[in-house]
Coordinates of N, CA and C in Angstrom, one line a residue:
A25 N 214.3 43.6 174.1 CA 214.9 42.2 174.1 C 216.0 42.3 175.0
V26 N 216.1 41.1 176.0 CA 216.9 40.9 176.9 C 217.8 39.8 176.3
C27 N 219.1 40.1 176.5 CA 220.0 39.0 175.9 C 220.2 37.9 177.1
P28 N 220.5 36.6 176.6 CA 220.5 35.5 177.4 C 221.3 35.5 178.8
N29 N 222.5 36.3 178.5 CA 223.2 36.2 179.8 C 222.7 37.5 180.7
E30 N 221.5 38.2 180.3 CA 221.0 39.1 181.0 C 221.9 40.4 181.2
R31 N 222.8 40.6 180.4 CA 223.7 41.9 180.6 C 223.1 42.8 179.6
Y32 N 222.7 42.6 178.6 CA 222.2 43.9 177.7 C 220.7 43.7 177.4
L33 N 220.2 45.0 177.4 CA 218.8 45.2 176.9 C 218.9 45.7 175.6
A34 N 217.9 45.3 174.8 CA 217.8 46.2 173.5 C 216.5 46.9 173.5
L35 N 216.4 48.2 173.2 CA 215.4 49.3 173.5 C 214.9 50.0 172.2
W36 N 213.9 50.3 171.9 CA 213.4 50.8 170.6 C 212.8 52.3 171.1
K37 N 213.0 53.0 170.4 CA 212.6 54.5 170.5 C 212.0 55.0 169.1
E38 N 210.7 55.2 169.2 CA 210.1 55.9 168.1 C 210.2 57.4 168.1
V39 N 211.0 57.8 166.8 CA 211.3 59.2 166.7 C 209.9 59.7 166.0
S40 N 209.6 59.4 165.0 CA 208.4 59.7 164.2 C 207.6 58.4 163.6
P41 N 206.5 58.5 163.2 CA 205.8 57.5 162.5 C 206.6 56.5 161.5
N42 N 207.4 56.9 160.9 CA 208.3 56.3 160.0 C 209.9 56.2 160.2
H43 N 210.0 56.4 161.6 CA 211.6 56.7 162.0 C 211.6 56.3 163.5
S44 N 212.5 55.0 163.6 CA 212.7 54.5 165.0 C 214.3 54.2 165.1
E45 N 214.7 54.0 166.5 CA 216.0 53.8 166.6 C 216.1 52.6 167.6
I46 N 217.1 52.0 167.6 CA 217.5 51.0 168.7 C 218.6 51.3 169.6
Y47 N 218.6 51.2 170.8 CA 219.6 51.4 171.8 C 219.8 50.1 172.4
I48 N 221.1 50.0 172.8 CA 221.7 49.1 173.6 C 222.1 49.5 175.3
Y49 N 221.3 49.0 176.2 CA 221.8 49.4 177.6 C 222.5 48.3 178.2
D50 N 223.9 48.5 178.5 CA 224.7 47.5 179.2 C 224.4 47.7 180.6
L51 N 224.0 46.6 181.3 CA 223.5 46.7 182.6 C 224.8 46.7 183.6
E52 N 225.9 46.0 183.1 CA 227.1 46.0 184.0 C 227.6 47.5 183.9
K53 N 228.0 48.1 182.7 CA 228.6 49.4 182.6 C 227.6 50.4 182.9
K54 N 226.4 50.1 182.8 CA 225.3 51.2 182.9 C 225.4 52.3 181.9
E55 N 225.8 51.9 180.9 CA 225.9 52.7 179.6 C 224.8 52.5 178.4
L56 N 224.2 53.4 177.8 CA 223.1 53.4 176.8 C 223.9 53.8 175.5
N57 N 223.8 53.1 174.4 CA 224.3 53.3 173.4 C 223.3 53.1 171.9
K58 N 223.2 54.1 171.1 CA 222.5 54.1 170.0 C 223.1 53.2 169.0
V59 N 222.5 52.3 168.5 CA 223.2 51.3 167.4 C 222.6 51.3 166.0
A60 N 221.2 51.6 165.9 CA 220.6 51.7 164.5 C 219.4 52.3 164.6
P61 N 218.9 53.0 163.5 CA 219.8 53.3 162.5 C 220.1 54.9 162.5
N62 N 221.0 55.3 162.0 CA 221.2 56.7 161.8 C 220.6 57.4 160.7
T63 N 219.7 56.8 160.0 CA 219.2 57.6 158.7 C 217.7 57.8 159.1
P64 N 217.2 59.1 159.2 CA 215.8 59.3 159.3 C 215.2 58.8 158.2
G65 N 214.0 58.5 158.6 CA 212.9 57.9 157.5 C 213.1 56.4 157.4
R66 N 213.9 55.8 158.4 CA 213.9 54.3 158.5 C 213.6 54.0 159.8
F67 N 213.0 52.8 159.8 CA 212.7 52.1 161.2 C 213.7 51.1 161.5
A68 N 213.7 50.8 163.0 CA 214.5 49.6 163.4 C 213.6 49.1 164.6
V69 N 213.5 47.8 164.5 CA 212.8 47.5 165.9 C 213.6 46.1 166.1
P70 N 214.1 45.9 167.5 CA 214.9 44.9 168.0 C 214.0 43.7 168.1
Q71 N 214.6 42.4 167.9 CA 213.7 41.3 167.7 C 214.3 40.2 168.6
V72 N 215.4 39.7 168.7 CA 215.7 38.8 169.7 C 217.3 38.6 169.6
Y73 N 218.0 38.2 170.6 CA 219.2 37.8 170.7 C 219.6 36.6 170.4
D74 N 220.8 36.4 169.8 CA 221.0 35.1 169.4 C 221.6 34.5 170.7
K75 N 221.7 33.1 170.7 CA 222.1 32.4 171.8 C 223.5 32.8 172.3
R76 N 224.5 33.4 171.5 CA 225.6 33.9 171.9 C 225.2 35.1 172.1
P77 N 225.3 35.8 173.2 CA 224.8 37.1 173.7 C 225.2 38.4 173.1
T78 N 226.2 38.0 172.1 CA 226.8 39.4 171.5 C 226.2 39.8 170.2
L79 N 225.1 39.0 169.7 CA 224.4 39.1 168.3 C 223.1 39.3 168.8
L80 N 222.4 40.8 168.2 CA 221.0 40.9 168.4 C 220.6 41.0 166.9
Y81 N 219.5 40.4 166.6 CA 218.7 40.5 165.4 C 217.8 41.4 165.3
Y82 N 217.5 42.3 164.3 CA 216.4 43.4 164.2 C 215.9 43.5 163.0
L83 N 214.8 44.0 163.0 CA 214.0 44.5 161.6 C 214.5 45.9 161.3
T84 N 214.6 46.2 160.1 CA 214.7 47.6 159.4 C 214.4 47.5 158.1
T85 N 214.3 49.0 157.7 CA 213.9 49.0 156.4 C 215.5 49.5 155.6
D86 N 215.3 49.4 154.1 CA 216.5 49.9 153.6 C 216.0 51.2 152.8
A87 N 216.8 51.8 151.9 CA 216.5 53.1 151.1 C 215.3 52.9 150.3
S88 N 214.9 51.5 149.9 CA 213.6 51.6 149.1 C 212.4 51.3 150.0
H89 N 212.7 51.2 151.4 CA 211.5 50.8 152.3 C 211.3 49.5 152.3
K90 N 212.2 48.6 151.9 CA 211.9 47.0 151.8 C 212.3 46.7 153.4
T91 N 211.7 45.6 153.9 CA 212.2 45.2 155.2 C 213.5 44.2 155.2
K92 N 214.4 44.4 156.0 CA 215.5 43.4 156.0 C 215.7 42.9 157.5
I93 N 216.1 41.8 157.6 CA 216.6 41.3 158.9 C 218.1 41.6 158.9
M94 N 218.4 42.3 160.2 CA 220.0 42.6 160.2 C 220.4 41.8 161.5
K95 N 221.8 41.9 161.4 CA 222.3 41.3 162.9 C 223.3 42.2 163.2
Y96 N 223.2 42.4 164.5 CA 224.3 43.4 165.0 C 225.1 42.7 166.0
D97 N 226.4 42.8 166.0 CA 227.4 42.3 166.6 C 227.9 43.3 167.6
L98 N 227.6 43.1 168.9 CA 228.0 43.9 170.2 C 229.5 44.2 170.1
G99 N 230.2 43.1 169.9 CA 231.7 43.2 170.1 C 232.3 44.1 169.1
T100 N 231.9 43.5 167.8 CA 232.7 44.4 166.6 C 231.7 45.8 166.2
Q101 N 230.7 46.0 166.6 CA 229.6 46.9 166.3 C 229.4 46.8 164.7
E102 N 229.3 45.7 164.2 CA 229.2 45.6 162.8 C 227.6 45.3 162.6
H103 N 227.0 45.8 161.5 CA 225.7 45.5 161.2 C 225.8 44.5 159.8
T104 N 225.2 43.5 159.9 CA 225.2 42.5 158.6 C 223.7 42.2 158.3
A105 N 223.5 42.2 156.9 CA 222.2 41.8 156.5 C 222.1 40.4 156.4
L106 N 221.0 39.7 156.8 CA 220.9 38.4 156.5 C 220.3 38.2 155.2
P107 N 221.1 37.1 154.4 CA 220.6 37.1 152.9 C 219.2 36.2 152.7
V108 N 218.2 36.7 153.3 CA 217.1 36.0 153.3 C 215.9 37.0 152.7
D109 N 214.9 36.7 152.2 CA 213.9 37.7 152.0 C 212.8 37.9 153.1
A110 N 213.0 39.0 153.5 CA 212.2 39.5 154.7 C 211.2 40.6 154.4
T111 N 210.8 40.5 153.1 CA 209.7 41.4 152.5 C 208.4 40.9 153.7
D112 N 207.7 42.1 154.1 CA 206.6 41.8 154.8 C 206.8 41.1 156.3
A113 N 208.1 41.1 156.7 CA 208.3 40.4 158.1 C 207.8 41.2 159.2
V114 N 207.4 40.4 160.1 CA 206.6 41.4 161.3 C 207.2 41.1 162.7
F115 N 208.0 39.7 162.7 CA 208.8 39.4 163.9 C 209.8 38.4 163.3
V116 N 210.7 38.2 164.2 CA 211.9 37.3 164.2 C 212.1 36.6 165.4
R117 N 212.2 35.2 165.7 CA 212.5 34.5 166.9 C 213.6 33.4 166.4
Q118 N 214.4 33.0 167.6 CA 215.0 32.0 167.3 C 214.8 30.7 167.8
S119 N 215.2 29.6 167.4 CA 214.9 28.2 168.2 C 215.6 28.1 169.5
Y120 N 215.3 27.3 170.4 CA 215.9 27.1 171.6 C 217.4 26.8 171.5
G121 N 217.9 26.3 170.7 CA 219.3 25.7 170.7 C 220.2 26.8 169.6
G122 N 219.6 27.6 169.1 CA 219.8 28.8 168.2 C 220.3 28.4 166.9
R123 N 219.9 27.2 166.3 CA 220.2 26.8 165.0 C 219.3 27.6 163.8
Y124 N 218.1 27.7 164.4 CA 217.0 28.0 163.3 C 216.5 29.4 163.7
L125 N 216.0 30.1 162.5 CA 215.5 31.6 162.8 C 214.1 31.3 162.2
V126 N 212.9 31.7 162.8 CA 211.6 31.8 162.4 C 211.3 33.2 162.1
I127 N 210.8 33.5 161.0 CA 210.5 34.9 160.5 C 208.8 35.0 160.2
G128 N 208.2 35.6 161.1 CA 206.8 35.7 160.8 C 206.6 36.8 159.6
I129 N 205.5 36.5 158.8 CA 205.3 37.3 157.6 C 203.7 37.6 157.7
S130 N 203.6 38.8 157.3 CA 202.1 39.2 157.1 C 201.9 39.7 155.8
Q131 N 201.1 38.9 155.0 CA 200.8 39.3 153.7 C 199.3 39.1 153.4
N132 N 198.9 40.6 152.9 CA 197.3 40.7 152.8 C 196.6 40.1 154.0
G133 N 197.1 40.7 155.2 CA 196.3 40.4 156.3 C 196.4 38.9 156.8
Q134 N 197.1 38.0 156.1 CA 197.5 36.5 156.6 C 199.0 36.4 156.9
L135 N 199.0 35.8 158.2 CA 200.2 35.4 158.9 C 200.7 33.9 158.1
S136 N 202.2 34.1 158.1 CA 202.8 32.8 157.7 C 204.0 32.9 158.1
S137 N 205.0 31.9 158.0 CA 206.3 31.7 158.6 C 207.3 31.3 157.7
R138 N 208.5 31.7 157.7 CA 209.6 31.1 157.1 C 210.6 30.6 158.1
L139 N 211.2 29.7 157.7 CA 212.3 29.0 158.5 C 213.7 29.0 157.8
I140 N 214.5 29.7 158.8 CA 215.9 29.7 158.1 C 216.9 28.8 159.1
D141 N 217.7 28.1 158.2 CA 218.8 27.2 159.0 C 220.0 28.2 158.9
L142 N 220.5 28.6 160.2 CA 221.5 29.5 160.3 C 222.7 29.0 160.2
E143 N 222.9 27.5 160.2 CA 224.0 27.0 160.0 C 224.5 27.2 158.6
N144 N 223.5 27.0 157.6 CA 224.1 27.2 156.1 C 223.3 28.3 155.4
G145 N 222.5 29.3 156.1 CA 221.8 30.3 155.6 C 220.7 30.1 154.8
K146 N 220.2 28.9 154.7 CA 219.5 28.4 153.6 C 217.9 28.4 154.2
P147 N 216.8 28.7 153.6 CA 215.4 28.6 154.1 C 215.2 26.9 154.0
V148 N 214.5 26.5 155.2 CA 213.8 25.3 155.2 C 212.4 25.2 154.7
D149 N 212.2 24.2 153.6 CA 210.8 24.0 152.9 C 210.0 22.9 153.8
F150 N 209.6 23.4 154.8 CA 208.7 22.5 155.7 C 207.3 22.3 155.3
S151 N 206.7 23.1 154.4 CA 205.4 23.3 154.1 C 205.5 23.6 152.4
P152 N 205.9 22.8 151.6 CA 206.0 23.2 150.1 C 204.7 23.5 149.5
G153 N 204.7 24.8 148.9 CA 203.8 25.2 148.1 C 202.6 25.8 148.9
A154 N 202.7 26.0 150.3 CA 201.7 26.3 151.1 C 202.1 27.3 152.0
L155 N 201.1 28.3 152.4 CA 201.5 29.1 153.4 C 201.4 28.3 154.9
A156 N 202.1 28.6 155.8 CA 202.1 27.8 157.0 C 202.5 28.7 158.1
V157 N 202.1 28.5 159.2 CA 202.5 29.2 160.5 C 203.2 28.1 161.4
I158 N 204.3 28.6 162.0 CA 205.1 28.0 162.8 C 204.6 28.3 164.3
F159 N 204.2 27.2 165.2 CA 203.9 27.4 166.3 C 205.0 27.0 167.3
D160 N 205.8 26.3 167.1 CA 207.0 25.8 167.8 C 208.1 25.0 167.4
I161 N 209.4 25.0 167.8 CA 210.3 24.1 167.3 C 210.7 23.5 168.7
S162 N 210.9 22.0 168.6 CA 211.3 21.5 169.9 C 212.8 21.8 170.2
R163 N 213.0 21.7 171.7 CA 214.2 22.1 172.2 C 215.6 21.3 171.5
T164 N 215.1 20.1 171.0 CA 216.1 19.1 170.4 C 216.4 19.6 169.1
E165 N 215.7 20.7 168.5 CA 215.6 21.2 167.3 C 215.5 20.1 166.1
R166 N 214.5 19.2 166.3 CA 214.3 18.1 165.5 C 212.9 18.4 164.9
W167 N 211.9 18.9 165.6 CA 210.6 18.9 165.3 C 210.1 20.3 165.1
V168 N 209.1 20.5 164.1 CA 208.6 21.7 163.8 C 207.1 21.5 163.7
L169 N 206.2 22.1 164.8 CA 205.2 22.2 164.8 C 204.3 23.2 164.0
F170 N 203.4 23.1 163.2 CA 202.9 24.0 162.2 C 201.6 23.8 161.8
A171 N 200.9 24.9 161.5 CA 199.5 24.8 160.7 C 199.8 25.2 159.3
P172 N 199.3 24.3 158.4 CA 199.4 24.8 157.1 C 198.8 25.9 156.5
D173 N 197.6 26.3 157.3 CA 196.9 27.7 157.0 C 196.0 27.9 158.2
L174 N 196.3 29.1 158.7 CA 195.5 29.6 159.9 C 194.0 29.6 159.9
K175 N 193.5 29.8 158.6 CA 192.1 29.5 158.7 C 191.7 28.5 158.9
D176 N 192.2 27.3 158.8 CA 192.1 26.0 159.4 C 192.4 25.8 160.7
S177 N 193.5 26.3 161.4 CA 194.0 26.1 162.5 C 192.7 26.3 163.6
P178 N 193.0 25.5 164.7 CA 193.5 24.1 164.9 C 193.1 22.9 164.4
G179 N 192.1 23.2 163.1 CA 191.6 22.1 162.5 C 192.8 21.0 161.8
S180 N 193.8 21.9 161.7 CA 194.8 20.8 160.9 C 196.3 21.2 161.6
L181 N 197.0 20.3 162.2 CA 198.3 20.7 162.5 C 199.2 19.5 162.2
K182 N 200.4 20.0 161.8 CA 201.3 19.0 161.3 C 202.7 19.2 162.0
I183 N 203.4 18.2 161.9 CA 204.8 18.1 162.4 C 205.8 18.1 161.4
Y184 N 206.8 18.4 161.4 CA 207.9 18.4 160.4 C 209.4 17.9 161.1
D185 N 209.9 16.7 160.4 CA 211.0 16.3 161.1 C 212.3 16.9 160.4
L186 N 212.9 17.8 161.0 CA 214.0 18.4 160.4 C 215.2 17.5 160.0
H187 N 215.2 16.3 160.6 CA 216.1 15.4 160.5 C 216.0 14.6 159.2
T188 N 214.8 14.3 158.9 CA 214.4 13.3 157.8 C 213.7 14.0 156.7
G189 N 213.1 15.3 156.9 CA 212.2 16.0 156.1 C 210.8 15.6 155.7
Q190 N 210.5 14.7 156.8 CA 209.3 13.9 156.5 C 208.2 15.0 157.6
T191 N 207.0 15.0 157.0 CA 205.9 15.6 157.5 C 204.8 14.7 157.8
R192 N 204.1 14.9 159.0 CA 202.9 14.0 159.4 C 201.8 14.9 160.2
K193 N 200.7 14.4 159.7 CA 199.5 15.1 160.4 C 199.4 14.8 162.1
V194 N 199.3 15.7 162.8 CA 199.2 15.6 164.3 C 197.7 15.6 164.6
L195 N 197.1 16.5 164.1 CA 195.6 17.0 164.3 C 194.9 17.2 163.1
Q196 N 193.6 16.4 162.9 CA 192.8 16.7 161.6 C 191.6 17.3 162.2
G197 N 191.2 18.3 161.9 CA 189.8 18.9 162.4 C 188.6 18.5 161.6

């Protein structure tokens, strides 16, 4: 992962099949520092820098091998777990303006997405009662384009308005 100000690179090194580490390379100072994890038998994979370039989101496992989303602060060197269910998470990305975090989930071979509002730390229920895959969030952070079920995509695309909570169909297959 490359941070928005292009100063830091987050690098990943596989030590063994179930143990990996994250390093941060500072392009200005030409320094490489290991940041996570220090415990053998756990993996860590960098995902995305926050729009503030001193925060890195990454996936890791805890002692019970459950996946967690962590936030690493380059300034304080603190690791903080996000208080969200990240079981079966396979990727994390952030919306253009930085308010929302999209978590890609793989369950029984099926991909779905969760959306977290970083301002309040709560999930956004953009597709109540159904698995859905987010394709994009508008730059204004108002619209979420998603498919209720990838088996039907692109037969059914919907758009969710984050301001009003309303959903409407965009494409019906």
